[in-house]
Short mmCIF file of C-alpha atoms in Angstrom, two decimals:
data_model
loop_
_atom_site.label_atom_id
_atom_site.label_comp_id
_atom_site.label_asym_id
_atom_site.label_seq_id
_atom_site.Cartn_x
_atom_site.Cartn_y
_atom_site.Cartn_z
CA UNK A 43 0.00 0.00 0.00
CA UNK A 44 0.88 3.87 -0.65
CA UNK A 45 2.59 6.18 2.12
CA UNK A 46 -0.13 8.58 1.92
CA UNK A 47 0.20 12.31 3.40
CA UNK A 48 -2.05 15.27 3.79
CA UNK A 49 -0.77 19.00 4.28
CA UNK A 50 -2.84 21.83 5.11
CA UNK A 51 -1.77 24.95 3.64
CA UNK A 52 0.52 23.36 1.69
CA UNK A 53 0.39 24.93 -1.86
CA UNK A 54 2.91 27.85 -0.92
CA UNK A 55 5.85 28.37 1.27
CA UNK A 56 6.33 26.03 4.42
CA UNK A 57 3.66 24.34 3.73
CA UNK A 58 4.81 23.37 -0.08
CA UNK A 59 8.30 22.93 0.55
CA UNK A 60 7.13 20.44 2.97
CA UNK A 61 4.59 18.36 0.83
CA UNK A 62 8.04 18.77 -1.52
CA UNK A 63 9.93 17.17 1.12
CA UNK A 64 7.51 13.90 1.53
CA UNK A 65 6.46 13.58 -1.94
CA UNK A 66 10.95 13.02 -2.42
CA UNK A 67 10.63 10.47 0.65
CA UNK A 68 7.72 8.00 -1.33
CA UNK A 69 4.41 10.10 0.14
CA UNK A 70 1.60 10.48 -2.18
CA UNK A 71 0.71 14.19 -0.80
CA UNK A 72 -2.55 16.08 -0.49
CA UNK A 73 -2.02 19.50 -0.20
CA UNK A 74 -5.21 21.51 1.51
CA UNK A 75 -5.73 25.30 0.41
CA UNK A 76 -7.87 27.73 -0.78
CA UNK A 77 -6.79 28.98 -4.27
CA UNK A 78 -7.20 26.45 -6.80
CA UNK A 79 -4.71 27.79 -9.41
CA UNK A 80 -2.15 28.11 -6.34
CA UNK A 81 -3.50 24.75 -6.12
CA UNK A 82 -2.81 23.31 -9.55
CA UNK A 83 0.83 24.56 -9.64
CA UNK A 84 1.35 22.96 -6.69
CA UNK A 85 0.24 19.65 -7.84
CA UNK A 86 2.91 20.03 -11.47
CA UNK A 87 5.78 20.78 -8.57
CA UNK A 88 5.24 18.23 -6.53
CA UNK A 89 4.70 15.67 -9.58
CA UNK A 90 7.46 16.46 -10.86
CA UNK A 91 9.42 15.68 -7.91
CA UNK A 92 7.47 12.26 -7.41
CA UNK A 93 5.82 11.10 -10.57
CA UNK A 94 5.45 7.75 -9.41
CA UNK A 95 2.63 8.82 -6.85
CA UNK A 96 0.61 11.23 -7.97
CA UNK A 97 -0.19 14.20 -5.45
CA UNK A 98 -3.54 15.98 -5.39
CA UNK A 99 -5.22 19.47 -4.15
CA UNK A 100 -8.31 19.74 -1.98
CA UNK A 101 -9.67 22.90 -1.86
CA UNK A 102 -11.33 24.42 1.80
CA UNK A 103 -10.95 26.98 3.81
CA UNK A 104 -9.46 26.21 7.08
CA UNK A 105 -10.67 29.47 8.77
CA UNK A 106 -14.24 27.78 8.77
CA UNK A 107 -14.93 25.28 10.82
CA UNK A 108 -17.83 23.53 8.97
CA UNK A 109 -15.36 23.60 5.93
CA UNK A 110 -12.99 21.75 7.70
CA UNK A 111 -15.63 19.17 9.12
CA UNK A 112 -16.30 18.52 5.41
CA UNK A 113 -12.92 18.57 4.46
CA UNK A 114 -11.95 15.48 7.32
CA UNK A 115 -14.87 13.72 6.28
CA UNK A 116 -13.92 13.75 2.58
CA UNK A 117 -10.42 12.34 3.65
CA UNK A 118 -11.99 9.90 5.81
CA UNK A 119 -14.08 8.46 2.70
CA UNK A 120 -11.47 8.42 0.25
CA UNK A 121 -8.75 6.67 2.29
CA UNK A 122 -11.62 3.78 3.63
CA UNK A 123 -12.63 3.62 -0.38
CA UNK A 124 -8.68 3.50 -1.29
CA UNK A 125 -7.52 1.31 1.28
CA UNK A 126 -4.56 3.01 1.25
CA UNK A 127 -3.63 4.23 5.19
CA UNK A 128 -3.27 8.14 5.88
CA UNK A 129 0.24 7.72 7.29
CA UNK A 130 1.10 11.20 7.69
CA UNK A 131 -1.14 14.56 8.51
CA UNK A 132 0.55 17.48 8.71
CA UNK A 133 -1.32 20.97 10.20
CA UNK A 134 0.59 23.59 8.58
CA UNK A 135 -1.77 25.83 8.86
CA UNK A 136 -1.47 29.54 10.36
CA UNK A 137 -2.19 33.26 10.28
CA UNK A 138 -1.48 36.41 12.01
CA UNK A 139 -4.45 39.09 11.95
CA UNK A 140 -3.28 42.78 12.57
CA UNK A 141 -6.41 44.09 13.25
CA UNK A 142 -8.93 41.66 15.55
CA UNK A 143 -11.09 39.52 13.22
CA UNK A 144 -14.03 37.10 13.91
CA UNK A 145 -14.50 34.04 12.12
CA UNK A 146 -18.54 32.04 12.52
CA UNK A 147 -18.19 34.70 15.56
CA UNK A 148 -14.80 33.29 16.81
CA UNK A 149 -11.91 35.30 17.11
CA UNK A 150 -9.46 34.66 14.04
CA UNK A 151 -6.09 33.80 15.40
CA UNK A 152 -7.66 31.24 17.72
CA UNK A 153 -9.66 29.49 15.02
CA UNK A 154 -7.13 28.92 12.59
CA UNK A 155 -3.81 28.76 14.73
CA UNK A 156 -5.66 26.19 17.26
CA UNK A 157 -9.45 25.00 16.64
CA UNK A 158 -8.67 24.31 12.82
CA UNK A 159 -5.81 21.45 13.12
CA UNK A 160 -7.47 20.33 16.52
CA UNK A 161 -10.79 19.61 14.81
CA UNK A 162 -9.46 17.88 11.61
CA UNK A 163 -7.29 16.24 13.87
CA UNK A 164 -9.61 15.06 15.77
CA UNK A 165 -11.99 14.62 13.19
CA UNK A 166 -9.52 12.13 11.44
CA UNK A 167 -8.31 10.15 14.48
CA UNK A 168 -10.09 6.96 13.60
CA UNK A 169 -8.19 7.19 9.75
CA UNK A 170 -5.64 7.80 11.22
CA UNK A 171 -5.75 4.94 13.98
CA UNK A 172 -6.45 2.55 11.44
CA UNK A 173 -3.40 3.41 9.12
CA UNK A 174 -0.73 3.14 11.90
CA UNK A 175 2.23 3.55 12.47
CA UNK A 176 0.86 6.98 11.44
CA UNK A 177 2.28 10.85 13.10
CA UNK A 178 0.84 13.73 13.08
CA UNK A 179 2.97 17.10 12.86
CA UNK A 180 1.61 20.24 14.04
CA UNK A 181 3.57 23.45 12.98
CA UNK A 182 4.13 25.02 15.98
CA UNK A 183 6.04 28.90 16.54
CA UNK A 184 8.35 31.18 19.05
CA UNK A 185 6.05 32.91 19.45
CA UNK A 186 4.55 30.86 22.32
CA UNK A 187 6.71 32.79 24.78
CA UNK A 188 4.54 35.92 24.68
CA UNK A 189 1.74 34.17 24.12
CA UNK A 190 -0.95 34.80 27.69
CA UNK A 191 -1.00 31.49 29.29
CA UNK A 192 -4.80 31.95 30.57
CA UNK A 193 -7.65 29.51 28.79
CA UNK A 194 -10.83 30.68 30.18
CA UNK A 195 -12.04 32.14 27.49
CA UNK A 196 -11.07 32.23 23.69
CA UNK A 197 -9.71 35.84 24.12
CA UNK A 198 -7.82 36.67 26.79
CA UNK A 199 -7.86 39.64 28.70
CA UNK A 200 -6.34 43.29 27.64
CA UNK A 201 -6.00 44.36 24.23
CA UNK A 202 -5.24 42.58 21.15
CA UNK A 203 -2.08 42.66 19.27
CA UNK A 204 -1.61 40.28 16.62
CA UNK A 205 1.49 38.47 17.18
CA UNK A 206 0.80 38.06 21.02
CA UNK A 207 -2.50 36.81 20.09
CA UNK A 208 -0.55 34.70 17.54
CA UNK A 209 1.76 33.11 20.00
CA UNK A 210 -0.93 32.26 22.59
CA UNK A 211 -2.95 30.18 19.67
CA UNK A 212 0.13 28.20 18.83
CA UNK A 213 0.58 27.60 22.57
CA UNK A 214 -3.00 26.25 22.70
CA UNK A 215 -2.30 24.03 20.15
CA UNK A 216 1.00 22.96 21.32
CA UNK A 217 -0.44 22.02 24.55
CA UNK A 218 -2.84 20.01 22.87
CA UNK A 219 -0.21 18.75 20.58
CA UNK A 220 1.67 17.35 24.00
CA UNK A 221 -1.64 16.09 25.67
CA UNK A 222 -2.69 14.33 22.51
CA UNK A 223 0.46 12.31 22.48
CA UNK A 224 -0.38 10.68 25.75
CA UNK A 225 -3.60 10.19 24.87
CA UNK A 226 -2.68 8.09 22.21
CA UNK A 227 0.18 6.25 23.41
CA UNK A 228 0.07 2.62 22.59
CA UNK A 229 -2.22 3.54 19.21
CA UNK A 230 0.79 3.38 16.89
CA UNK A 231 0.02 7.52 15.96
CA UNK A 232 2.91 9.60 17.10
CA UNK A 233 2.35 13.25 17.72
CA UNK A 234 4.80 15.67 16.91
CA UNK A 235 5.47 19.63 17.17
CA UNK A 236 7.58 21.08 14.72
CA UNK A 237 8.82 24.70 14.73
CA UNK A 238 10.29 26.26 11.38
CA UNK A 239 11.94 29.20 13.21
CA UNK A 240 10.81 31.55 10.52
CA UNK A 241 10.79 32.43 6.97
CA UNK A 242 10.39 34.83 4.21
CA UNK A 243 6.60 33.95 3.33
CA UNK A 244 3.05 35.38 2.62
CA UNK A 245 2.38 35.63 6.90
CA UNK A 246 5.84 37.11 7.28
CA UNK A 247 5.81 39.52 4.65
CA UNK A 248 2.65 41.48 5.42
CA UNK A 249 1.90 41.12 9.01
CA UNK A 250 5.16 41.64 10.91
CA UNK A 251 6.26 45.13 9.43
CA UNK A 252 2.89 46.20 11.47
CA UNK A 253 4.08 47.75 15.08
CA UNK A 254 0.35 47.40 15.48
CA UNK A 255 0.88 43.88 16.71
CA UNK A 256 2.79 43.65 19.48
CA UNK A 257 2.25 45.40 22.79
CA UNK A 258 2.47 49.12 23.79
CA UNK A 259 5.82 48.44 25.53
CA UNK A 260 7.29 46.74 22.22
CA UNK A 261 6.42 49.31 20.51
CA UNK A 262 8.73 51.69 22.30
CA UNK A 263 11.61 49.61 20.75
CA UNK A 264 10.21 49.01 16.88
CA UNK A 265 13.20 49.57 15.16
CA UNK A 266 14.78 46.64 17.54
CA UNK A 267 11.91 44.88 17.56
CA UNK A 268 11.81 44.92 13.24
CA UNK A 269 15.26 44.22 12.92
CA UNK A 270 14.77 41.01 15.04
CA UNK A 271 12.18 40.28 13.14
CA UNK A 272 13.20 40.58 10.10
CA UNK A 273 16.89 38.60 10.33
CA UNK A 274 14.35 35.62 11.96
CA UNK A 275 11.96 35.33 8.77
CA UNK A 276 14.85 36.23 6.43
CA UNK A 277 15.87 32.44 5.49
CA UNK A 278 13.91 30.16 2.58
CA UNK A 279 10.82 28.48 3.44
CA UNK A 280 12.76 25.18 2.21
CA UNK A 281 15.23 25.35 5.24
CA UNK A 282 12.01 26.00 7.11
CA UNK A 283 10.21 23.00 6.69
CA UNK A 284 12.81 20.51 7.09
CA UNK A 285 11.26 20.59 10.86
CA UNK A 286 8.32 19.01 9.80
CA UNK A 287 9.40 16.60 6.94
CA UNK A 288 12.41 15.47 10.20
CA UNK A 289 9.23 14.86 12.25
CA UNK A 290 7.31 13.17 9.50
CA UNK A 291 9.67 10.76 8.26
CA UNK A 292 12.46 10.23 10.41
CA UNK A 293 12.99 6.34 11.69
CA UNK A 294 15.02 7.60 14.37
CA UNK A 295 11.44 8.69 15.99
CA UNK A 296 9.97 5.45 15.38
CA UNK A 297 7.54 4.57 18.47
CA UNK A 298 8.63 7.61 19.86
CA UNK A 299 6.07 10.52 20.40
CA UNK A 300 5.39 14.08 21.92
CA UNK A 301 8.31 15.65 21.08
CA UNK A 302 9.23 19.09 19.44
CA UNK A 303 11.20 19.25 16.21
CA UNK A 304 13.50 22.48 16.78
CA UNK A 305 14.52 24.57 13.85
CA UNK A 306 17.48 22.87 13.45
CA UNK A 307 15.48 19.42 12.68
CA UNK A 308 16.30 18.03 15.98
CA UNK A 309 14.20 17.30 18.99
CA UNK A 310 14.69 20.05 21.70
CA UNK A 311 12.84 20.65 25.20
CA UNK A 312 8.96 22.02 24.82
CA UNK A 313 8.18 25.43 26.54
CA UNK A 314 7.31 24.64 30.57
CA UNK A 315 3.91 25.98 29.73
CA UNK A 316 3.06 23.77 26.84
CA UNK A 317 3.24 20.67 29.29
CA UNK A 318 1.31 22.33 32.06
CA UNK A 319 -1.86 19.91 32.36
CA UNK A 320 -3.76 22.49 34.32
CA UNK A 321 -3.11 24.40 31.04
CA UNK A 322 -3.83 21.93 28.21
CA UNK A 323 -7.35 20.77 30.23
CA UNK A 324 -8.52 24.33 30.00
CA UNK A 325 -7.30 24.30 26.55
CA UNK A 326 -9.06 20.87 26.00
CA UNK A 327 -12.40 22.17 27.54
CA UNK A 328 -11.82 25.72 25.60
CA UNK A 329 -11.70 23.36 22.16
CA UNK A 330 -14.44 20.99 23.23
CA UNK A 331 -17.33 23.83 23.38
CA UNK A 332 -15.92 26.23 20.50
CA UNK A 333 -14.90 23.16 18.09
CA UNK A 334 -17.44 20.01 18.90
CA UNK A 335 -15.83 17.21 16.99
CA UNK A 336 -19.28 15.23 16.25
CA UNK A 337 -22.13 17.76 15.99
CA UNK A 338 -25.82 17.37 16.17
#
């Protein structure tokens, strides 16, 4: 049977290079996105690197959380009609906002950063489960440092600045990334975090020359602030997914699980807060009522 592998947001940048990366290690890749010509180029790239298994674009829109209900059910159907085993799922997914944003009345950053991967995720468990040895590899970010470690609610309190707001999403979904791999130890599905550690790309480019996202007090230092982040997303979004294809395909992390990928494509310590289980049960509850993986 086929090595199979799904990537959201995986017809430009990170997300490419890495569908790039497995299609050149024997995966036949999906690749999830919006923008179907984006789409279709994707597809001749990653062909070409792998014509013996063809890849293949599905088109949703992960900000919307019935879309990506429909879009685990249609993987779901085609790999039980197949046969073939989803081996790898990849959430590549993520956005900063600027300005706030609500998505089906939930803020932005939260949905797509956190409640998007966790519901397909969760939504595609039982594929999943049946195809192992299977991993899943959430993208994960720095950013989790500044992120507000309080769960309560989907927005925390004070203002909103982007790339704060940014950070504590990924560290939502890295605590979940952490408690999922215990759930499912003895399934055969490893979990893994990976973080890219930044690159020139369509989030990068736009969002962080904003000062509007980050805090009052970092925006007394801008210039310093810029300069850090621009020499941190200055490097190709190849070098920044080899993070994720490492935790994907690596047999040196064979029956191993819950462990972060660093930048360097090596497994490194996760932040104290991500493996907090006061903090990943409010997360879990948080997910639960805003993202109900079976509805009625």
């Amino acid at each position: 049977m086929r090595k199979t592998a799904v990537v959201t947001a995986g017809t430009a940048g990170i997300g490419l290079e890495t569908a790039l990366g497995l299609a050149a290690a024997g995966y036949a890749v999906t690749v999830v996105g919006r923008d179907a010509e984006r789409g279709v180029r994707a597809v001749a790239r990653i062909d070409a690197t792998n014509p013996a298994h063809r890849s293949r674009f599905l088109s949703a829109d992960l900000g919307s959380l019935d879309d990506v209900r429909a879009l685990a059910d249609r993987i779901a159907a085609d790999h039980a009609a197949s046969g073939d085993p989803l081996t790898v799922l990849v959430n590549n997914i993520g956005a900063m906002f600027p300005e706030r944003l609500s998505l089906d009345g939930i803020e932005a950053s939260f949905v797509v950063n956190h409640l998007s991967p966790y519901l397909l995720t969760e939504r595609l468990l039982p594929t999943l489960t049946a195809g192992a040895p299977s991993r899943i590899v959430n993208v994960t970010s720095g950013a989790v440092a500044l992120g507000r470690r309080v769960f309560d609610a989907v927005e925390p309190p004070g203002g909103y600045y982007g790339f704060h707001w940014y950070g504590r999403a990924k560290l939502a979904n890295l605590a979940y990334t952490l408690d999922l791999a215990a759930r499912l130890e003895g399934t055969g599905v490893s979990v893994f975090a990976a973080d890219p550690g930044g690159a020139a790309t369509d989030m990068t480019n736009g969002t962080l020359t904003d000062p509007k996202i980050v805090s009052p007090a970092l925006r007394l230092l801008w210039p310093l602030v810029r300069r850090r982040f621009e020499r941190s997303t200055s490097g190709p979004a190849s070098v920044a997914a080899r993070p994720s294809i490492a935790a994907a395909t690596d047999e040196t992390l064979t029956g191993r699980t819950g462990i972060v990928i660093g930048a360097q494509a090596r497994p490194v310590a996760p932040p104290r807060a991500a493996a907090d289980p006061r903090l990943a049960g409010a997360v879990r509850r948080l997910s639960e009522r805003h993202a109900p993986v079976v509805t009625t």
